[in-house]
C-alpha positions as a printed Julia matrix, in Angstrom:
400×3 Matrix{Float64}:
  28.85  -11.53    5.49
  30.17  -14.19    7.89
  30.84  -17.79    6.83
  28.26  -19.02    9.34
  25.64  -16.72    7.83
  26.47  -17.89    4.32
  26.23  -21.52    5.43
  22.84  -21.02    7.09
  21.48  -19.35    3.96
  22.7   -22.14    1.69
  20.95  -24.72    3.9
  17.64  -22.84    3.89
  14.94  -24.82    1.99
  13.96  -23.1    -1.26
  10.25  -23.42   -0.46
  10.7   -21.57    2.84
  12.57  -18.71    1.19
   9.94  -18.44   -1.54
   7.11  -18.55    1.01
   8.61  -15.71    3.03
   9.4   -13.77   -0.14
   5.86  -14.13   -1.48
   4.28  -13.12    1.83
   6.44   -9.99    1.94
   5.46   -9.06   -1.64
   1.73   -9.39   -0.9
   2.1    -7.14    2.16
   3.6    -4.39   -0.01
   0.4    -3.79   -2.0
  -2.72   -5.26   -0.34
  -2.76   -2.83    2.64
  -2.63    0.13    0.22
  -5.56   -0.99   -1.9
  -7.91   -2.19    0.86
  -8.76    1.37    1.97
 -10.06    2.63   -1.37
 -13.24    0.5    -1.71
 -14.37    1.33    1.85
 -13.37    5.0     1.84
 -16.95    6.35    1.64
 -18.14    4.37    4.71
 -15.02    5.56    6.54
 -15.88    9.18    5.67
 -19.44    8.7     6.88
 -18.4     7.06   10.16
 -15.71    9.63   10.99
 -17.66   12.63    9.57
 -14.71   13.78    7.46
 -14.48   15.22    3.97
 -12.66   13.96    0.9
  -9.6    16.09    1.64
  -8.88   14.43    4.99
  -9.89   11.01    3.68
  -7.42   11.3     0.81
  -4.59   11.35    3.36
  -5.29    7.66    4.04
  -4.24    6.87    0.43
  -2.11    9.71   -0.98
  -0.46   10.11    2.41
   0.9     6.6     2.07
   2.34    7.34   -1.38
   4.05   10.41    0.08
   5.53    8.16    2.78
   7.04    5.99    0.05
   8.69    9.01   -1.52
   9.93   10.65    1.66
  10.95    7.62    3.71
  12.41    5.22    1.1
  15.98    6.61    1.52
  16.0     5.29    5.11
  16.01    1.66    3.97
  19.68    1.12    2.96
  20.94    2.52    6.29
  18.59    0.27    8.27
  19.78   -2.79    6.35
  23.39   -1.83    7.06
  22.71   -1.57   10.78
  20.57   -4.65   11.48
  21.06   -6.81    8.37
  18.84   -7.21    5.32
  16.66  -10.04    6.69
  15.94   -8.28    9.96
  15.27   -5.0     8.15
  12.59   -6.7     6.04
  11.14   -8.31    9.18
  10.98   -4.82   10.73
   9.25   -3.5     7.6
   6.53   -6.15    7.66
   6.04   -5.63   11.41
   5.45   -1.92   10.81
   2.93   -2.73    8.07
   1.04   -5.07   10.4
   1.0    -2.58   13.3
  -0.09    0.17   10.94
  -2.92   -2.04    9.69
  -4.2    -2.53   13.24
  -4.24    1.24   13.82
  -5.93    1.92   10.46
  -8.95   -0.13   11.48
  -9.65    2.01   14.57
 -12.49    4.54   14.24
 -10.35    7.59   14.97
  -8.84   10.0    12.45
  -5.69   10.57   14.52
  -5.06    6.85   15.1
  -5.78    6.02   11.44
  -3.3     8.68   10.29
  -0.72    7.25   12.71
  -1.39    3.83   11.22
  -1.01    5.23    7.7
   2.38    6.68    8.63
   3.45    3.41   10.26
   2.31    1.21    7.37
   3.67    3.71    4.84
   7.11    3.53    6.45
   7.01   -0.27    6.44
   6.01   -0.48    2.78
   8.59    2.15    1.82
  11.31    0.05    3.48
  10.07   -3.16    1.89
   9.83   -1.63   -1.59
  13.5    -0.68   -1.43
  14.88   -3.79    0.24
  13.19   -6.56   -1.77
  15.25   -6.03   -4.98
  18.38   -6.09   -2.81
  17.23   -9.4    -1.31
  16.8   -10.85   -4.8
  20.25   -9.61   -5.79
  21.81  -11.27   -2.74
  19.99  -14.61   -2.64
  18.69  -15.3    -6.17
  21.33  -13.79   -8.41
  21.21  -16.84  -10.69
  17.39  -16.65  -11.04
  16.76  -12.92  -11.29
  14.08  -12.97  -13.97
  12.0   -15.72  -12.39
  12.22  -14.19   -8.92
  11.48  -10.6    -9.96
   8.58  -11.94  -12.0
   7.25  -13.72   -8.92
   7.69  -10.51   -6.93
   5.57   -8.38   -9.25
   2.95  -11.12   -9.66
   2.5   -11.53   -5.9
   2.13   -7.77   -5.47
  -0.53   -7.76   -8.19
  -2.35  -10.74   -6.72
  -2.37   -9.13   -3.28
  -3.78   -5.88   -4.66
  -6.43   -7.7    -6.72
  -7.63   -9.85   -3.82
  -7.59   -6.9    -1.43
  -9.69   -4.71   -3.74
 -12.09   -7.51   -4.65
 -12.86   -8.7    -1.12
 -13.06   -5.39    0.77
 -16.73   -4.63    0.06
 -18.03   -8.23    0.54
 -16.18   -8.5     3.85
 -17.55   -5.16    5.0
 -21.09   -6.18    4.03
 -20.7    -9.53    5.76
 -19.55   -8.01    9.03
 -21.27   -4.64    8.91
 -17.96   -2.92    9.64
 -15.36   -1.36    7.34
 -12.69   -2.27    9.9
 -12.9    -6.01    9.2
 -11.14   -6.09    5.8
  -8.45   -3.75    7.11
  -7.89   -5.85   10.23
  -7.84   -9.12    8.27
  -4.93   -7.8     6.2
  -3.29   -6.62    9.42
  -3.62  -10.19   10.74
  -2.07  -11.46    7.52
   0.78   -9.03    8.13
   1.25  -10.28   11.7
   1.54  -13.88   10.49
   3.98  -12.79    7.78
   6.06  -10.84   10.31
   6.28  -13.86   12.62
   7.55  -16.01    9.76
  10.08  -13.35    8.75
  11.37  -12.88   12.29
  11.81  -16.64   12.74
  13.66  -16.73    9.43
  15.84  -13.71   10.25
  16.74  -15.01   13.71
  17.48  -18.46   12.3
  19.85  -17.0     9.71
  21.56  -14.8    12.27
  23.0   -11.31   11.83
  24.97  -10.34    8.75
  28.51   -9.13    9.11
  30.22   -6.65    6.86
  27.09   -5.58    5.03
  28.45   -2.08    4.4
  31.7    -3.19    2.71
  30.37   -2.27   -0.73
  28.25    0.72    0.26
  29.78    4.11   -0.63
  28.24    7.47    0.22
  24.8     8.13   -1.23
  26.14   11.34   -2.78
  28.12    9.26   -5.27
  24.89    7.73   -6.5
  23.49   11.22   -7.12
  26.38   11.86   -9.53
  25.78    8.71  -11.58
  23.94    9.28  -14.9
  22.7     5.67  -15.12
  21.1     6.0   -11.69
  19.36    9.24  -12.66
  18.12    7.78  -15.94
  16.5     4.88  -14.11
  15.12    7.24  -11.47
  13.44    9.43  -14.1
  11.98    6.36  -15.81
  10.63    5.07  -12.5
   9.16    8.48  -11.69
   7.42    8.89  -15.04
   5.9     5.4   -15.03
   4.75    5.74  -11.4
   3.11    9.11  -12.08
   1.29    7.75  -15.12
   0.18    4.57  -13.33
  -1.27    6.21  -10.22
  -2.88    8.97  -12.29
  -4.72    6.5   -14.51
  -5.64    4.33  -11.54
  -7.39    7.39  -10.12
  -8.98    8.9   -13.22
  -9.55    6.24  -15.94
 -13.2     5.54  -14.98
 -14.01    9.27  -14.9
 -12.27    9.94  -18.24
 -14.07    7.05  -19.93
 -17.5     7.84  -18.44
 -17.34   11.5   -19.44
 -16.43   10.46  -22.99
 -19.57    8.33  -23.29
 -18.38    4.89  -22.18
 -21.09    3.13  -20.08
 -20.35    3.41  -16.37
 -20.12   -0.36  -15.87
 -17.63   -0.65  -18.73
 -15.62    2.29  -17.37
 -15.29    0.5   -14.03
 -14.39   -2.73  -15.78
 -11.56   -0.92  -17.58
  -9.75   -0.35  -14.29
 -10.1    -4.02  -13.34
  -8.77   -5.08  -16.74
  -5.76   -2.77  -16.41
  -4.82   -4.36  -13.1
  -5.49   -7.95  -14.17
  -3.53   -7.6   -17.42
  -0.57   -6.07  -15.6
  -0.01   -9.29  -13.61
   1.02  -11.65  -16.45
   2.71   -8.78  -18.29
   4.93   -7.98  -15.31
   6.01  -11.62  -14.97
   6.75  -12.03  -18.67
   8.78   -8.8   -18.88
  10.86   -9.66  -15.81
  11.73  -13.07  -17.28
  12.49  -11.6   -20.7
  14.55   -8.71  -19.31
  16.82  -11.06  -17.39
  17.7   -12.9   -20.62
  18.5    -9.86  -22.74
  21.71   -7.85  -22.75
  20.1    -4.84  -24.45
  16.6    -3.67  -23.53
  15.96   -0.49  -25.51
  13.64   -2.06  -28.09
  11.75   -3.9   -25.36
  10.98   -0.77  -23.38
  10.15    1.15  -26.56
   7.57   -1.51  -27.38
   6.02   -1.22  -23.93
   5.82    2.56  -24.15
   4.29    2.26  -27.62
   1.46    0.15  -26.19
   0.76    2.85  -23.61
   0.91    5.57  -26.29
  -1.65    3.77  -28.48
  -3.98    3.35  -25.5
  -3.68    7.02  -24.47
  -4.31    8.14  -28.05
  -7.32    5.82  -28.08
  -8.71    7.46  -24.94
  -8.0    10.88  -26.44
  -9.35   10.4   -29.97
 -11.74    7.43  -29.88
 -12.57    6.51  -26.26
 -15.78    4.64  -27.09
 -14.32    2.66  -30.03
 -12.55   -0.01  -27.99
 -12.46    0.89  -24.27
 -11.55   -2.63  -23.13
  -8.83   -2.76  -25.78
  -7.34    0.49  -24.49
  -7.45   -0.94  -20.95
  -5.67   -4.15  -21.98
  -2.92   -2.15  -23.68
  -2.51    0.09  -20.64
  -2.29   -2.91  -18.33
   0.3    -4.69  -20.47
   2.37   -1.55  -21.03
   2.29   -0.16  -17.52
   2.68   -3.54  -15.81
   5.61   -4.29  -18.1
   7.26   -0.91  -17.45
   6.96   -1.31  -13.68
   8.48   -4.78  -13.83
  11.19   -3.54  -16.19
  12.15   -0.73  -13.79
  12.43   -3.06  -10.79
  14.41   -5.63  -12.78
  16.84   -2.94  -14.0
  17.56   -2.03  -10.37
  18.92   -5.54   -9.94
  20.59   -5.91  -13.35
  22.36   -2.53  -13.34
  24.1    -3.04   -9.98
  26.79   -5.49   -8.88
  26.21   -5.64   -5.11
  23.06   -6.01   -2.97
  23.94   -2.8    -1.09
  24.14   -0.88   -4.36
  20.79   -2.33   -5.41
  19.24   -1.1    -2.15
  20.7     2.38   -2.68
  19.5     2.58   -6.29
  16.1     1.23   -5.26
  15.87    3.86   -2.52
  16.79    6.71   -4.87
  14.57    5.68   -7.78
  11.53    4.82   -5.7
  11.83    7.93   -3.51
  11.75   10.27   -6.49
   9.3     8.01   -8.33
   6.67    8.02   -5.6
   7.03   11.75   -4.96
   6.3    12.29   -8.64
   3.44    9.78   -8.46
   1.78   11.64   -5.59
   1.56   14.77   -7.74
   0.16   13.02  -10.81
  -3.54   12.7    -9.93
  -3.59   16.3    -8.67
  -2.0    17.69  -11.86
  -4.25   15.59  -14.08
  -7.36   16.8   -12.27
  -6.15   20.44  -12.25
  -5.67   20.39  -16.02
  -9.24   19.09  -16.35
 -10.51   22.0   -14.27
  -8.48   24.45  -16.36
  -9.54   23.16  -19.78
 -13.04   21.86  -19.04
 -12.43   18.36  -20.46
  -9.82   15.6   -20.31
  -8.03   16.41  -23.59
  -5.24   18.52  -22.1
  -4.78   16.04  -19.23
  -4.26   13.14  -21.65
  -1.85   15.23  -23.75
   0.11   15.83  -20.55
   0.46   12.06  -20.06
   1.56   11.62  -23.68
   4.28   14.25  -23.28
   5.39   12.57  -20.07
   5.44    9.23  -21.88
   7.79   10.64  -24.52
  10.29   11.48  -21.79
   9.75    8.07  -20.2
  10.48    6.38  -23.53
  13.77    8.23  -23.96
  14.84    7.39  -20.39
  13.83    3.75  -20.89
  15.83    3.41  -24.1
  18.89    4.91  -22.37
  18.62    2.6   -19.36
  18.15   -0.27  -21.81
  21.8     0.05  -22.82
  24.1    -2.36  -20.94
  25.71    0.18  -18.61
  26.21   -0.53  -14.91
  25.89    1.78  -11.92
  29.47    1.97  -10.67
  29.97    3.56   -7.27
  33.11    1.95   -5.87
  36.22    0.17   -7.03
  34.72   -2.94   -8.62
């Protein structure tokens, strides 16, 4: 990085950096969630079935898995700040397309927004590593909180906005407008800071990362927690309702999972940054999830809200832990971007298969027992991977 670039970054007001950072984080979750609440009106308007409609949501998760590896190369070519500005621009453009009443245009928008979010997911930990290395815990905590806040607001306002306007396009387009404003701020920031020089000086071949056991351990942990999270986001209300939990309570469980995950993710990021060893921490988080899954399996009606609170704390903490480890287990921003790309690519590909497998096991067995056992077995593997990544071992890819 050039001296002029370093000087311009050091003179950047902290509030401006945090504003841009927070806006980017919100854009990485809100556009995903806004589609779900209005999916039935979309199906009715476009005269499509559930299979095609699912592409608007699961298709985006597949984009994360398939396109995440592109992010480190883009950052090398145009610089990290401009790469993030490009990512947010793609999200905004995709949001505009997703509000158009056309299946083809909406799918194009899903691909566009999915690419933008995939890039942003990978590059944000690298940005923290580069600019906030002395405040990792606080900044990663802010990152996960802003993503959670964006998702919560997006889900909670979609139906009221649709009812107010009479169109399901309005909530989608409002988040697209938010993305446009965010992109403008990011482009002004990136152009003000100027291009980065020498960004690839610490970036070895990606194949070296594939040979690193620490990288694979983190990747497997990320994959297992992502699969579990997206599966339960899809099926928790159905599992609880079928077990005898009142429908209103079953829906409330999902809200409680998401709300609880917000403070849990912030607390775990702060705590992780202060510890040198993390194995007991991640074991505790996985134990919370295990108790909740066993509760859903053996006594679903005994304390449904309690199971939801445990799931939210455990899963929110595990997600925050995984992202924080990407930063803590690497020495250079370029390595963080590579590790983020690898772990999130595999993680989201695994996540896309989770709801399908969970539902298939239900069809095979006739109830949710086998499906929940599947998540418990997966959690055992996640716990082992988490305890291994909790040891203070770095990802070493070059002469450091």
